[in-house]
Amino acid sequence: MKKKILVGLITAGALLNLAACGSSNGSSSSSSSSSDKALSGKIIAGGSTALQPLAQQSSTEFMAKNTGVQVTVQGGGSGVGLTQVADGSFQIGNSDIFAEEKSGIDASAITDHKVAVVGFAPIVNAKIDVKNLTSQQLQDVFTGKVTNWKDVGGSDQKITVIGRIESSGTRVNFDKFALGGATEVKGPTQDASGSVVQMVGQTPGAISYVALSYVDTSKDIKDISIDGVEPTEVNVVTNDYKVWSYEHMYTNTKKETAADKAFIKYVAENNKDIKKLGYIPISDMKVERDADGNITKK
């Protein structure tokens, strides 16, 4: 009888030890798994200045949640973003245009991640008394055919067209969808959206264009309608207002890391900041647009 009790106690003890070992191993495994999932690395996300406010705000929040990752956001224009991510200088290339639209870029070597949609609006100095231009009037102004506001319904004042550098994705989209591919008149240019807003606000008679995320009436500028259609989110999602694009974050297909993909996912899902900063969630769009500009309804 005693022998049976002793055997039972030994067996129970052995089972307890096995359970403890199993619990210890499970804890170790869980700890290891958690450690394996911790992100680390350095990310340079550069290019589009239209996307810069969203990328910058998202990077601050992302780094607070992922302390092992350092994200640096830069401007320079969409062309710079595409070129630098293709050659490996940037981990993420921010762009307002498809890679297929940029000459000299092997689009098959980089991966497109669409994170938002943004509209682009003509902006004028706040003292300009014009609220709307037809597509033809807009083209005439930006090509230099019309040089005085009185010829398009405004006061007698010289028009100063402020352009963008050729690597600007904002320029590519505006020229393509607002100007019908027309060539802009030569004149003063700016390489960043913030600089454009500042210059238009300080220059009497000035006109230019920026992403809606930069339209701030407190900066002595205002947007104007095209063909009677206001540049608003409501009009962009239906393509009633046609001057818009996707905001892309490209990665180098062979070099992309878990941290790169996690940051891009965070930006794309950051609907709070997307809406707050003047962008549009892709899920809100009623249409889709391809690299050739073709529109299809969802």
Short mmCIF file of C-alpha atoms in Angstrom, two decimals:
data_model
loop_
_atom_site.label_atom_id
_atom_site.label_comp_id
_atom_site.label_asym_id
_atom_site.label_seq_id
_atom_site.Cartn_x
_atom_site.Cartn_y
_atom_site.Cartn_z
CA MET A 1 0.00 0.00 0.00
CA LYS A 2 2.83 2.40 1.00
CA LYS A 3 4.65 1.50 -2.20
CA LYS A 4 1.59 2.44 -4.28
CA ILE A 5 1.25 5.80 -2.46
CA LEU A 6 4.97 6.52 -2.96
CA VAL A 7 4.75 5.70 -6.67
CA GLY A 8 1.70 7.96 -6.95
CA LEU A 9 3.53 10.84 -5.26
CA ILE A 10 6.59 10.41 -7.49
CA THR A 11 4.36 10.32 -10.58
CA ALA A 12 2.47 13.45 -9.49
CA GLY A 13 5.75 15.22 -8.77
CA ALA A 14 7.09 14.29 -12.17
CA LEU A 15 3.96 15.62 -13.84
CA LEU A 16 4.24 18.89 -11.90
CA ASN A 17 7.87 19.24 -12.99
CA LEU A 18 6.92 18.57 -16.61
CA ALA A 19 4.12 21.12 -16.39
CA ALA A 20 6.51 23.67 -14.88
CA CYS A 21 9.07 23.00 -17.60
CA GLY A 22 6.37 23.30 -20.23
CA SER A 23 5.22 26.59 -18.73
CA SER A 24 8.81 27.85 -18.58
CA ASN A 25 9.47 26.83 -22.18
CA GLY A 26 6.22 28.45 -23.31
CA SER A 27 7.17 31.69 -21.56
CA SER A 28 10.64 31.62 -23.10
CA SER A 29 9.17 30.91 -26.52
CA SER A 30 6.67 33.75 -26.15
CA SER A 31 9.42 36.13 -25.04
CA SER A 32 11.60 35.08 -27.95
CA SER A 33 8.69 35.45 -30.36
CA SER A 34 7.93 38.93 -29.03
CA SER A 35 11.59 39.89 -29.38
CA ASP A 36 11.70 38.56 -32.93
CA LYS A 37 8.76 40.79 -33.85
CA ALA A 38 10.39 43.99 -32.56
CA LEU A 39 11.16 46.26 -35.49
CA SER A 40 14.47 48.01 -35.95
CA GLY A 41 16.38 49.92 -38.58
CA LYS A 42 16.70 53.30 -40.26
CA ILE A 43 14.30 54.50 -42.93
CA ILE A 44 14.71 57.49 -45.23
CA ALA A 45 11.37 58.28 -46.85
CA GLY A 46 11.87 61.09 -49.34
CA GLY A 47 10.49 62.68 -52.47
CA SER A 48 7.01 64.15 -52.84
CA THR A 49 6.42 67.35 -50.88
CA ALA A 50 2.67 66.86 -51.35
CA LEU A 51 2.90 63.67 -49.27
CA GLN A 52 5.42 65.11 -46.81
CA PRO A 53 2.95 66.37 -44.14
CA LEU A 54 1.29 62.95 -43.83
CA ALA A 55 4.59 61.07 -43.92
CA GLN A 56 6.07 63.41 -41.30
CA GLN A 57 3.14 63.19 -38.90
CA SER A 58 2.90 59.42 -39.30
CA SER A 59 6.63 58.98 -38.73
CA THR A 60 6.42 60.72 -35.35
CA GLU A 61 3.60 58.46 -34.22
CA PHE A 62 5.19 55.33 -35.70
CA MET A 63 8.54 55.92 -33.96
CA ALA A 64 6.77 56.43 -30.63
CA LYS A 65 5.26 52.95 -31.02
CA ASN A 66 8.41 51.37 -32.52
CA THR A 67 11.38 52.79 -30.66
CA GLY A 68 13.87 50.64 -32.56
CA VAL A 69 13.07 52.34 -35.86
CA GLN A 70 14.35 55.75 -36.96
CA VAL A 71 12.36 57.38 -39.77
CA THR A 72 13.63 60.47 -41.58
CA VAL A 73 11.23 62.22 -43.97
CA GLN A 74 12.61 64.41 -46.75
CA GLY A 75 11.22 66.38 -49.70
CA GLY A 76 12.88 66.96 -53.05
CA GLY A 77 10.04 66.07 -55.39
CA SER A 78 8.52 62.85 -56.71
CA GLY A 79 11.24 62.43 -59.34
CA VAL A 80 13.89 62.46 -56.64
CA GLY A 81 11.92 59.97 -54.55
CA LEU A 82 11.60 57.51 -57.43
CA THR A 83 15.23 57.84 -58.51
CA GLN A 84 16.61 57.50 -54.99
CA VAL A 85 14.55 54.47 -54.02
CA ALA A 86 15.45 52.77 -57.30
CA ASP A 87 19.18 53.17 -56.64
CA GLY A 88 18.85 52.26 -52.96
CA SER A 89 19.63 55.67 -51.45
CA PHE A 90 16.12 55.92 -49.99
CA GLN A 91 14.32 53.02 -48.34
CA ILE A 92 11.00 54.60 -49.37
CA GLY A 93 10.40 56.86 -52.36
CA ASN A 94 7.39 59.13 -51.91
CA SER A 95 5.69 60.04 -55.16
CA ASP A 96 2.55 61.70 -56.54
CA ILE A 97 2.99 59.85 -59.83
CA PHE A 98 3.25 56.23 -60.94
CA ALA A 99 6.82 55.04 -61.55
CA GLU A 100 5.76 54.28 -65.12
CA GLU A 101 5.32 58.03 -65.68
CA LYS A 102 8.95 58.80 -64.81
CA SER A 103 11.50 58.31 -67.58
CA GLY A 104 14.66 56.42 -66.67
CA ILE A 105 13.00 54.38 -63.92
CA ASP A 106 12.64 50.60 -64.08
CA ALA A 107 9.16 50.31 -62.58
CA SER A 108 9.52 46.53 -62.32
CA ALA A 109 12.38 46.92 -59.81
CA ILE A 110 10.37 48.91 -57.27
CA THR A 111 7.11 48.09 -55.51
CA ASP A 112 4.18 50.48 -55.42
CA HIS A 113 2.26 51.02 -52.19
CA LYS A 114 -0.64 53.46 -52.55
CA VAL A 115 -1.37 55.12 -49.20
CA ALA A 116 -3.85 57.93 -49.94
CA VAL A 117 -5.38 60.21 -52.55
CA VAL A 118 -4.82 63.95 -52.85
CA GLY A 119 -6.39 66.64 -54.98
CA PHE A 120 -4.46 69.51 -56.54
CA ALA A 121 -5.89 73.01 -56.77
CA PRO A 122 -5.00 76.23 -58.56
CA ILE A 123 -4.22 78.83 -55.89
CA VAL A 124 -4.07 82.60 -56.21
CA ASN A 125 -3.09 85.53 -54.05
CA ALA A 126 -5.98 86.20 -51.67
CA LYS A 127 -6.62 89.64 -53.17
CA ILE A 128 -7.41 88.25 -56.62
CA ASP A 129 -11.15 88.68 -57.26
CA VAL A 130 -11.56 85.56 -59.40
CA LYS A 131 -13.24 82.45 -58.01
CA ASN A 132 -13.43 80.24 -61.10
CA LEU A 133 -11.62 79.64 -64.38
CA THR A 134 -12.68 77.47 -67.27
CA SER A 135 -10.24 74.79 -68.40
CA GLN A 136 -9.38 76.92 -71.41
CA GLN A 137 -8.82 80.05 -69.33
CA LEU A 138 -6.61 78.09 -66.93
CA GLN A 139 -4.55 76.77 -69.81
CA ASP A 140 -4.27 80.26 -71.33
CA VAL A 141 -3.05 81.68 -68.01
CA PHE A 142 -0.43 79.00 -67.36
CA THR A 143 0.89 79.01 -70.92
CA GLY A 144 1.23 82.79 -70.93
CA LYS A 145 -1.43 83.47 -73.55
CA VAL A 146 -3.37 85.54 -70.99
CA THR A 147 -1.25 87.87 -68.86
CA ASN A 148 -3.78 90.11 -67.11
CA TRP A 149 -6.54 89.14 -64.70
CA LYS A 150 -8.99 91.50 -66.41
CA ASP A 151 -9.03 89.13 -69.40
CA VAL A 152 -10.50 86.32 -67.28
CA GLY A 153 -13.02 88.31 -65.26
CA GLY A 154 -10.78 89.92 -62.68
CA SER A 155 -9.33 93.36 -62.00
CA ASP A 156 -6.70 95.06 -64.14
CA GLN A 157 -3.61 93.37 -62.71
CA LYS A 158 -0.65 91.55 -64.19
CA ILE A 159 -0.64 87.76 -63.74
CA THR A 160 2.47 86.20 -62.25
CA VAL A 161 2.63 82.44 -62.86
CA ILE A 162 4.68 80.58 -60.26
CA GLY A 163 5.67 77.15 -61.51
CA ARG A 164 7.20 74.00 -60.09
CA ILE A 165 10.47 72.26 -60.94
CA GLU A 166 10.22 69.53 -63.57
CA SER A 167 10.82 66.72 -61.06
CA SER A 168 7.69 67.77 -59.16
CA GLY A 169 4.92 65.19 -59.14
CA THR A 170 2.47 67.99 -58.38
CA ARG A 171 3.49 69.63 -61.66
CA VAL A 172 3.15 66.39 -63.63
CA ASN A 173 -0.39 65.86 -62.36
CA PHE A 174 -1.48 69.47 -62.75
CA ASP A 175 -0.11 69.73 -66.28
CA LYS A 176 -1.70 66.41 -67.23
CA PHE A 177 -5.15 66.74 -65.68
CA ALA A 178 -5.69 70.51 -65.43
CA LEU A 179 -3.78 71.85 -68.42
CA GLY A 180 -4.36 69.00 -70.85
CA GLY A 181 -0.63 68.44 -71.30
CA ALA A 182 0.11 72.06 -72.25
CA THR A 183 3.60 73.46 -71.57
CA GLU A 184 3.78 76.01 -68.79
CA VAL A 185 5.18 79.47 -69.46
CA LYS A 186 8.72 80.00 -68.16
CA GLY A 187 8.92 82.03 -64.99
CA PRO A 188 9.72 81.81 -61.28
CA THR A 189 9.65 78.26 -59.92
CA GLN A 190 9.68 76.67 -56.49
CA ASP A 191 10.75 73.16 -55.50
CA ALA A 192 8.48 72.71 -52.47
CA SER A 193 4.77 73.13 -51.87
CA GLY A 194 5.27 75.21 -48.73
CA SER A 195 7.47 77.63 -50.65
CA VAL A 196 4.83 77.93 -53.38
CA VAL A 197 2.16 78.89 -50.84
CA GLN A 198 4.45 81.48 -49.30
CA MET A 199 5.42 83.01 -52.65
CA VAL A 200 1.83 83.20 -53.93
CA GLY A 201 0.72 84.85 -50.70
CA GLN A 202 3.48 87.46 -50.97
CA THR A 203 3.20 88.18 -54.71
CA PRO A 204 0.39 90.44 -56.02
CA GLY A 205 -1.41 88.84 -58.97
CA ALA A 206 0.22 85.44 -58.42
CA ILE A 207 -1.20 82.05 -59.39
CA SER A 208 0.18 78.55 -58.92
CA TYR A 209 -1.02 75.13 -57.73
CA VAL A 210 -0.54 72.85 -54.72
CA ALA A 211 -1.96 69.73 -53.14
CA LEU A 212 -5.13 70.36 -51.15
CA SER A 213 -3.17 69.40 -48.04
CA TYR A 214 -1.34 72.73 -48.41
CA VAL A 215 -4.32 75.01 -49.03
CA ASP A 216 -4.40 77.32 -46.02
CA THR A 217 -6.35 80.57 -46.37
CA SER A 218 -4.49 82.06 -43.39
CA LYS A 219 -1.43 82.21 -45.66
CA ASP A 220 -3.00 84.94 -47.87
CA ILE A 221 -3.93 82.47 -50.61
CA LYS A 222 -7.15 80.85 -51.80
CA ASP A 223 -8.05 78.05 -54.18
CA ILE A 224 -10.25 78.55 -57.23
CA SER A 225 -12.66 76.27 -59.07
CA ILE A 226 -12.17 74.78 -62.53
CA ASP A 227 -15.22 74.79 -64.84
CA GLY A 228 -17.39 75.59 -61.83
CA VAL A 229 -16.26 72.52 -59.88
CA GLU A 230 -14.67 73.20 -56.51
CA PRO A 231 -11.51 71.28 -55.51
CA THR A 232 -13.08 69.44 -52.57
CA GLU A 233 -12.96 65.90 -51.22
CA VAL A 234 -16.59 65.32 -52.22
CA ASN A 235 -15.81 66.19 -55.83
CA VAL A 236 -12.52 64.29 -55.94
CA VAL A 237 -13.92 60.94 -54.76
CA THR A 238 -16.40 60.89 -57.65
CA ASN A 239 -13.89 62.26 -60.18
CA ASP A 240 -16.15 65.26 -60.80
CA TYR A 241 -13.01 67.20 -59.94
CA LYS A 242 -10.39 65.49 -62.06
CA VAL A 243 -7.12 66.98 -60.82
CA TRP A 244 -6.03 64.38 -58.28
CA SER A 245 -3.60 61.52 -57.84
CA TYR A 246 -2.66 58.66 -55.58
CA GLU A 247 0.06 59.21 -53.03
CA HIS A 248 2.57 56.40 -53.53
CA MET A 249 5.28 55.06 -51.23
CA TYR A 250 7.65 52.96 -53.33
CA THR A 251 10.14 50.43 -51.97
CA ASN A 252 13.11 48.79 -53.64
CA THR A 253 11.73 45.29 -54.22
CA LYS A 254 15.02 43.51 -53.45
CA LYS A 255 15.89 45.61 -50.40
CA GLU A 256 12.60 46.29 -48.62
CA THR A 257 12.54 45.38 -44.92
CA ALA A 258 9.89 44.51 -42.37
CA ALA A 259 10.29 48.00 -40.90
CA ASP A 260 9.73 49.62 -44.32
CA LYS A 261 6.53 47.65 -44.87
CA ALA A 262 5.28 48.25 -41.33
CA PHE A 263 5.74 52.02 -41.65
CA ILE A 264 3.96 52.13 -45.01
CA LYS A 265 1.10 50.06 -43.57
CA TYR A 266 0.85 52.50 -40.68
CA VAL A 267 0.65 55.49 -43.05
CA ALA A 268 -2.01 53.85 -45.23
CA GLU A 269 -4.17 52.95 -42.23
CA ASN A 270 -3.70 56.30 -40.47
CA ASN A 271 -7.12 57.59 -41.51
CA LYS A 272 -7.26 60.10 -38.67
CA ASP A 273 -4.27 62.04 -39.99
CA ILE A 274 -5.11 61.34 -43.64
CA LYS A 275 -8.39 63.22 -43.25
CA LYS A 276 -7.11 65.82 -40.81
CA LEU A 277 -4.28 66.86 -43.13
CA GLY A 278 -6.41 67.16 -46.26
CA TYR A 279 -5.88 63.79 -47.92
CA ILE A 280 -8.50 61.20 -48.83
CA PRO A 281 -8.49 57.52 -47.77
CA ILE A 282 -8.30 55.30 -50.85
CA SER A 283 -11.26 53.31 -49.52
CA ASP A 284 -13.44 56.44 -49.87
CA MET A 285 -12.84 56.72 -53.61
CA LYS A 286 -15.70 55.81 -55.95
CA VAL A 287 -13.30 55.43 -58.89
CA GLU A 288 -9.84 54.09 -59.69
CA ARG A 289 -7.19 55.54 -61.99
CA ASP A 290 -4.33 53.68 -63.68
CA ALA A 291 -0.89 54.91 -64.76
CA ASP A 292 -2.27 55.95 -68.15
CA GLY A 293 -4.94 58.10 -66.53
CA ASN A 294 -7.83 55.77 -67.37
CA ILE A 295 -10.75 55.96 -64.93
CA THR A 296 -12.92 53.01 -63.90
CA LYS A 297 -15.76 52.97 -61.39
CA LYS A 298 -15.35 50.77 -58.33
#
